[in-house]
Amino acid sequence: MNEAAVCFHKVHFSYDNGAPVLEDVSFTIGPRELVAMVGPNGGGKTTLLKLITGMLHPSSGTVRIFSKNPEYARPRVGYMPQYLHFDPVFPITVREVVLMGRLGRRGIRGFFGWPDKKDRFHTMECLAHVEMEHLADRPFSALSGGQRQRVMIARALACEPELLLLDEPTANVDAQTETRFMALLEQLSHDISVLMVSHDMGFVSALVKSVICVNRRVVIHPTTELTGTAIQEIYNCSMQMVRHDHRCTEKGHTHVVHAQHPL
Ligand SMILES: Nc1ncnc2c1ncn2[C@@H]1O[C@H](COP(=O)(O)OP(=O)(O)OP(=O)(O)O)[C@@H](O)[C@H]1O
């Protein structure tokens, strides 16, 4: 499949006819591309992801996902939101949370039929990807923040997406999980397109070649350009920079990527 996963053309968006949140946004994400999205708080990253999933509609311009309106492409898209609105007393296990992610793939059967052998097998495979299969029967409410985040990544993978959207996937995970997750993303990007929001410049620069910078408008930068000055321009504010050493395992070698990291 060689059609673009995401295509924005002259997109403008505002909530309830208020101030513009996104202005004249045009970009394309090709098949099997792994792209990061960065930008300041309130810059419009989550809004942009919601336009891709069809949860929001542009005020003007067009959004196409696999050449279709976003609503029609939903079964092909996995989405891990930034915050999970979850009732802690609702009795649901880790396995059931991930199984829910298969509803889109199962279509109408998802609502009227029991999960079949393939659904159950794939659920466990997704949990294994994030090394959480041993906690499959634990109540979701009994997990730590980082463990919940890993389960939500598994849930986004459960629909066997061709486009995976991740909003701050490494916000609560430890360094070891982050390294494993990086390898998983690299592996996934051989088959599917991945768009990941992250504030972690070390993580981003070790993984992707270009980043989509969102601050009402969108600019695409190669990661090699992500110097302190460029990041300051992207984030449009003064900030302290620290040196951030990021370990990355590639072809059996562990190398360290040095990146400027905003505090
Ligand atoms: N439902 C809403 N109604 C009105 N305004 C909203 C709504 N959701 C977001 N906004 C506003 O839209 C702007 C962009 O928000 P958005 O959540 O897309 O930013 P973000 O880049 O994801 O930020 P962060 O890094 O803090 O998660 C902000 O000014 C925010 O206050």
CSV table of C-alpha atoms and ligand atoms in Angstrom, one decimal:
chain,number,residue,atom,x,y,z
A,1,MET,CA,0.0,0.0,0.0
A,2,ASN,CA,1.6,3.2,-1.1
A,3,GLU,CA,-1.0,5.9,-0.6
A,4,ALA,CA,-0.3,8.7,1.9
A,5,ALA,CA,-1.5,7.9,5.4
A,6,VAL,CA,-2.2,11.5,6.3
A,7,CYS,CA,-2.8,14.5,4.0
A,8,PHE,CA,-3.7,18.0,5.4
A,9,HIS,CA,-4.4,20.7,2.8
A,10,LYS,CA,-4.8,24.3,3.9
A,11,VAL,CA,-6.5,23.3,7.2
A,12,HIS,CA,-7.8,26.0,9.5
A,13,PHE,CA,-9.4,25.1,12.8
A,14,SER,CA,-11.0,27.0,15.8
A,15,TYR,CA,-13.2,25.8,18.6
A,16,ASP,CA,-16.7,27.3,18.7
A,17,ASN,CA,-15.7,30.1,16.2
A,18,GLY,CA,-13.1,31.3,18.7
A,19,ALA,CA,-9.4,32.3,18.1
A,20,PRO,CA,-7.7,30.1,15.5
A,21,VAL,CA,-5.9,27.0,17.0
A,22,LEU,CA,-4.5,25.8,13.6
A,23,GLU,CA,-3.9,28.1,10.6
A,24,ASP,CA,-3.2,27.1,7.0
A,25,VAL,CA,-1.8,23.7,7.9
A,26,SER,CA,-0.6,21.5,5.0
A,27,PHE,CA,1.6,18.4,5.3
A,28,THR,CA,1.7,14.8,4.3
A,29,ILE,CA,2.8,11.6,6.1
A,30,GLY,CA,3.7,8.9,3.7
A,31,PRO,CA,3.3,5.1,4.1
A,32,ARG,CA,5.6,3.5,6.7
A,33,GLU,CA,6.8,6.9,7.9
A,34,LEU,CA,7.7,7.4,11.5
A,35,VAL,CA,7.1,11.1,12.4
A,36,ALA,CA,7.2,13.0,15.7
A,37,MET,CA,5.2,16.1,16.5
A,38,VAL,CA,6.5,18.7,18.9
A,39,GLY,CA,5.4,22.1,20.0
A,40,PRO,CA,4.6,24.2,23.1
A,41,ASN,CA,1.6,23.5,25.4
A,42,GLY,CA,-1.5,24.7,23.8
A,43,GLY,CA,0.2,24.8,20.3
A,44,GLY,CA,-2.5,22.5,18.8
A,45,LYS,CA,-0.9,19.0,18.7
A,46,THR,CA,-3.9,17.2,20.3
A,47,THR,CA,-6.3,19.1,18.2
A,48,LEU,CA,-4.4,18.0,15.1
A,49,LEU,CA,-4.6,14.4,16.2
A,50,LYS,CA,-8.3,14.8,16.8
A,51,LEU,CA,-8.7,16.1,13.2
A,52,ILE,CA,-6.9,13.0,12.0
A,53,THR,CA,-9.3,10.7,13.9
A,54,GLY,CA,-12.3,12.6,12.7
A,55,MET,CA,-13.3,13.6,16.3
A,56,LEU,CA,-13.1,17.2,15.1
A,57,HIS,CA,-13.7,18.7,11.7
A,58,PRO,CA,-11.7,21.5,10.0
A,59,SER,CA,-13.2,24.9,9.9
A,60,SER,CA,-11.9,25.0,6.3
A,61,GLY,CA,-9.5,23.0,4.2
A,62,THR,CA,-9.3,19.2,3.9
A,63,VAL,CA,-8.0,16.3,5.9
A,64,ARG,CA,-7.6,12.9,4.1
A,65,ILE,CA,-6.6,9.7,5.8
A,66,PHE,CA,-5.6,7.0,3.3
A,67,SER,CA,-7.3,9.2,0.7
A,68,LYS,CA,-10.6,9.1,2.6
A,69,ASN,CA,-12.6,11.3,5.0
A,70,PRO,CA,-11.2,10.5,8.5
A,71,GLU,CA,-14.5,8.9,9.7
A,72,TYR,CA,-14.2,6.2,7.0
A,73,ALA,CA,-10.6,5.5,7.8
A,74,ARG,CA,-11.2,4.9,11.6
A,75,PRO,CA,-10.8,1.1,11.5
A,76,ARG,CA,-7.3,1.5,10.1
A,77,VAL,CA,-6.2,4.0,12.8
A,78,GLY,CA,-5.0,3.2,16.3
A,79,TYR,CA,-5.1,6.1,18.8
A,80,MET,CA,-3.5,6.4,22.2
A,81,PRO,CA,-4.9,9.6,23.9
A,82,GLN,CA,-2.8,11.7,26.2
A,83,TYR,CA,-5.2,11.3,29.1
A,84,LEU,CA,-7.4,8.4,29.8
A,85,HIS,CA,-10.8,9.3,31.3
A,86,PHE,CA,-11.3,6.3,33.5
A,87,ASP,CA,-13.5,5.6,36.4
A,88,PRO,CA,-11.2,3.9,38.9
A,89,VAL,CA,-13.9,1.9,40.5
A,90,PHE,CA,-15.1,0.5,37.2
A,91,PRO,CA,-14.1,-3.2,37.3
A,92,ILE,CA,-12.2,-3.9,34.1
A,93,THR,CA,-9.1,-6.0,33.7
A,94,VAL,CA,-6.0,-5.1,31.7
A,95,ARG,CA,-7.0,-7.8,29.1
A,96,GLU,CA,-10.5,-6.2,28.7
A,97,VAL,CA,-9.0,-2.7,28.2
A,98,VAL,CA,-6.9,-4.0,25.3
A,99,LEU,CA,-9.7,-6.2,23.9
A,100,MET,CA,-11.8,-3.0,23.7
A,101,GLY,CA,-9.2,-1.7,21.2
A,102,ARG,CA,-10.2,-4.5,18.8
A,103,LEU,CA,-13.8,-3.2,18.5
A,104,GLY,CA,-13.0,-1.1,15.5
A,105,ARG,CA,-11.3,-4.1,13.7
A,106,ARG,CA,-14.2,-6.4,14.6
A,107,GLY,CA,-16.9,-4.0,13.3
A,108,ILE,CA,-20.5,-4.9,14.1
A,109,ARG,CA,-19.4,-8.3,15.6
A,110,GLY,CA,-17.5,-6.3,18.2
A,111,PHE,CA,-20.8,-5.1,19.7
A,112,PHE,CA,-22.8,-8.3,19.4
A,113,GLY,CA,-20.4,-11.2,19.6
A,114,TRP,CA,-18.0,-12.6,22.1
A,115,PRO,CA,-14.3,-12.1,21.3
A,116,ASP,CA,-13.1,-15.1,19.3
A,117,LYS,CA,-9.8,-17.0,19.6
A,118,LYS,CA,-8.0,-14.6,17.2
A,119,ASP,CA,-9.1,-11.6,19.2
A,120,ARG,CA,-7.9,-13.2,22.4
A,121,PHE,CA,-4.6,-14.2,20.9
A,122,HIS,CA,-3.9,-10.8,19.3
A,123,THR,CA,-4.8,-9.1,22.7
A,124,MET,CA,-2.1,-11.1,24.4
A,125,GLU,CA,0.4,-10.4,21.6
A,126,CYS,CA,-0.2,-6.7,22.0
A,127,LEU,CA,0.3,-7.0,25.8
A,128,ALA,CA,3.5,-8.9,25.1
A,129,HIS,CA,4.8,-6.1,22.9
A,130,VAL,CA,4.7,-3.8,26.0
A,131,GLU,CA,5.7,-6.6,28.4
A,132,MET,CA,2.5,-6.5,30.3
A,133,GLU,CA,1.0,-10.0,29.5
A,134,HIS,CA,1.8,-11.2,33.0
A,135,LEU,CA,-0.7,-8.6,34.4
A,136,ALA,CA,-3.5,-9.4,31.9
A,137,ASP,CA,-6.0,-10.4,34.6
A,138,ARG,CA,-5.2,-7.6,37.1
A,139,PRO,CA,-7.8,-4.8,37.5
A,140,PHE,CA,-6.7,-1.8,35.3
A,141,SER,CA,-7.3,0.4,38.4
A,142,ALA,CA,-4.6,-1.5,40.3
A,143,LEU,CA,-1.8,-0.5,37.9
A,144,SER,CA,0.8,2.3,38.2
A,145,GLY,CA,0.7,5.3,35.9
A,146,GLY,CA,3.5,3.9,33.7
A,147,GLN,CA,1.9,0.5,33.5
A,148,ARG,CA,-1.4,2.0,32.5
A,149,GLN,CA,0.4,3.9,29.8
A,150,ARG,CA,1.9,0.7,28.4
A,151,VAL,CA,-1.5,-1.0,28.4
A,152,MET,CA,-2.9,2.0,26.5
A,153,ILE,CA,-0.2,1.5,23.9
A,154,ALA,CA,-1.2,-2.1,23.6
A,155,ARG,CA,-4.8,-1.0,23.2
A,156,ALA,CA,-3.9,1.3,20.3
A,157,LEU,CA,-2.1,-1.6,18.7
A,158,ALA,CA,-5.0,-4.0,19.1
A,159,CYS,CA,-6.9,-2.9,16.1
A,160,GLU,CA,-3.9,-3.9,13.9
A,161,PRO,CA,-3.6,-0.2,12.7
A,162,GLU,CA,-2.1,1.0,9.5
A,163,LEU,CA,-1.6,4.4,11.1
A,164,LEU,CA,-0.7,4.6,14.8
A,165,LEU,CA,-1.3,7.9,16.7
A,166,LEU,CA,0.4,8.3,20.0
A,167,ASP,CA,-0.1,11.4,22.3
A,168,GLU,CA,2.9,11.6,24.7
A,169,PRO,CA,3.4,7.8,24.9
A,170,THR,CA,6.6,8.1,27.0
A,171,ALA,CA,5.3,10.7,29.5
A,172,ASN,CA,5.2,8.2,32.5
A,173,VAL,CA,7.4,5.3,31.4
A,174,ASP,CA,10.8,4.5,32.8
A,175,ALA,CA,14.0,4.7,30.8
A,176,GLN,CA,14.1,0.9,30.2
A,177,THR,CA,10.6,0.8,28.9
A,178,GLU,CA,11.3,3.8,26.8
A,179,THR,CA,14.2,2.1,25.1
A,180,ARG,CA,12.1,-1.0,24.4
A,181,PHE,CA,9.3,1.1,23.2
A,182,MET,CA,11.7,2.9,20.8
A,183,ALA,CA,12.7,-0.5,19.3
A,184,LEU,CA,9.0,-1.4,19.0
A,185,LEU,CA,8.2,1.8,17.1
A,186,GLU,CA,11.2,1.3,14.8
A,187,GLN,CA,10.0,-2.2,14.1
A,188,LEU,CA,6.4,-1.1,13.5
A,189,SER,CA,7.4,1.6,11.1
A,190,HIS,CA,8.6,-1.1,8.6
A,191,ASP,CA,4.9,-1.9,8.1
A,192,ILE,CA,2.8,1.0,9.2
A,193,SER,CA,2.9,4.8,9.6
A,194,VAL,CA,3.4,6.2,13.1
A,195,LEU,CA,2.8,9.8,14.3
A,196,MET,CA,3.9,10.5,17.9
A,197,VAL,CA,3.5,13.6,20.0
A,198,SER,CA,6.5,14.0,22.3
A,199,HIS,CA,8.2,16.7,24.4
A,200,ASP,CA,11.2,14.5,24.7
A,201,MET,CA,13.7,15.8,22.2
A,202,GLY,CA,16.2,13.1,23.1
A,203,PHE,CA,13.7,10.4,22.3
A,204,VAL,CA,12.5,12.2,19.1
A,205,SER,CA,16.0,12.9,17.7
A,206,ALA,CA,17.1,9.3,18.2
A,207,LEU,CA,14.1,7.9,16.4
A,208,VAL,CA,12.9,10.0,13.5
A,209,LYS,CA,14.5,12.0,10.7
A,210,SER,CA,12.0,14.8,10.7
A,211,VAL,CA,9.6,16.4,13.1
A,212,ILE,CA,6.3,18.3,12.6
A,213,CYS,CA,6.5,21.4,14.7
A,214,VAL,CA,3.0,22.7,15.7
A,215,ASN,CA,2.5,26.2,17.1
A,216,ARG,CA,-0.8,27.3,15.5
A,217,ARG,CA,1.1,26.9,12.1
A,218,VAL,CA,3.0,23.8,11.1
A,219,VAL,CA,6.7,23.7,10.0
A,220,ILE,CA,8.5,20.4,9.2
A,221,HIS,CA,12.2,20.3,10.4
A,222,PRO,CA,14.8,17.6,9.9
A,223,THR,CA,15.9,16.4,13.4
A,224,THR,CA,19.5,17.4,12.4
A,225,GLU,CA,18.3,21.0,12.6
A,226,LEU,CA,17.1,20.7,16.1
A,227,THR,CA,19.6,22.9,17.7
A,228,GLY,CA,18.9,25.0,20.8
A,229,THR,CA,18.0,28.0,18.7
A,230,ALA,CA,15.6,26.0,16.5
A,231,ILE,CA,13.9,24.6,19.5
A,232,GLN,CA,13.6,28.0,21.0
A,233,GLU,CA,12.0,29.2,17.8
A,234,ILE,CA,9.6,26.2,17.7
A,235,TYR,CA,8.6,26.7,21.3
A,236,ASN,CA,8.5,30.4,20.9
A,237,CYS,CA,9.7,31.1,24.4
A,238,SER,CA,12.9,31.4,26.3
A,239,MET,CA,13.9,28.2,28.0
A,240,GLN,CA,16.9,26.7,29.7
A,241,MET,CA,18.6,24.0,27.7
A,242,VAL,CA,20.1,20.9,29.3
A,243,ARG,CA,22.2,18.3,27.7
A,244,HIS,CA,20.2,15.0,27.4
A,245,ASP,CA,22.0,11.8,26.9
A,246,HIS,CA,19.7,9.2,25.3
A,247,ARG,CA,20.7,5.6,25.0
A,248,CYS,CA,19.6,3.9,21.8
A,249,THR,CA,20.2,0.3,20.8
A,250,GLU,CA,20.7,-0.3,17.1
A,251,LYS,CA,21.8,-3.5,15.5
A,252,GLY,CA,23.3,-4.8,18.7
A,253,HIS,CA,25.3,-1.6,19.4
A,254,THR,CA,24.3,0.8,22.1
A,255,HIS,CA,25.1,4.4,21.2
A,256,VAL,CA,24.4,7.6,23.0
A,257,VAL,CA,22.6,10.4,21.3
A,258,HIS,CA,23.2,13.9,22.7
A,259,ALA,CA,20.4,16.3,22.2
A,260,GLN,CA,19.4,19.6,23.5
A,261,HIS,CA,16.4,19.2,25.9
A,262,PRO,CA,14.0,21.9,27.0
A,263,LEU,CA,13.3,22.0,30.7
B,1,LIG,N1,-12.6,21.6,23.7
B,1,LIG,C1,-11.9,22.7,23.6
B,1,LIG,N2,-12.7,23.9,23.6
B,1,LIG,C2,-12.1,25.1,23.4
B,1,LIG,N3,-10.7,25.3,23.3
B,1,LIG,C3,-9.9,24.1,23.4
B,1,LIG,C4,-10.5,22.8,23.5
B,1,LIG,N4,-9.5,21.9,23.5
B,1,LIG,C5,-8.4,22.6,23.4
B,1,LIG,N5,-8.6,24.0,23.3
B,1,LIG,C6,-7.6,25.0,23.1
B,1,LIG,O1,-7.0,24.8,21.9
B,1,LIG,C7,-5.6,25.1,22.0
B,1,LIG,C8,-4.8,23.9,21.5
B,1,LIG,O2,-5.0,22.9,22.4
B,1,LIG,P1,-4.3,21.4,22.3
B,1,LIG,O3,-4.8,20.6,23.3
B,1,LIG,O4,-4.5,21.0,20.9
B,1,LIG,O5,-2.8,21.8,22.5
B,1,LIG,P2,-1.5,20.8,22.7
B,1,LIG,O6,-0.5,21.3,21.7
B,1,LIG,O7,-1.9,19.4,22.5
B,1,LIG,O8,-1.1,21.2,24.2
B,1,LIG,P3,-0.3,20.3,25.3
B,1,LIG,O9,1.1,20.2,24.9
B,1,LIG,O10,-0.5,21.1,26.5
B,1,LIG,O11,-1.0,19.0,25.4
B,1,LIG,C9,-5.3,25.6,23.4
B,1,LIG,O12,-5.4,27.0,23.5
B,1,LIG,C10,-6.5,25.0,24.2
B,1,LIG,O13,-6.8,25.7,25.3
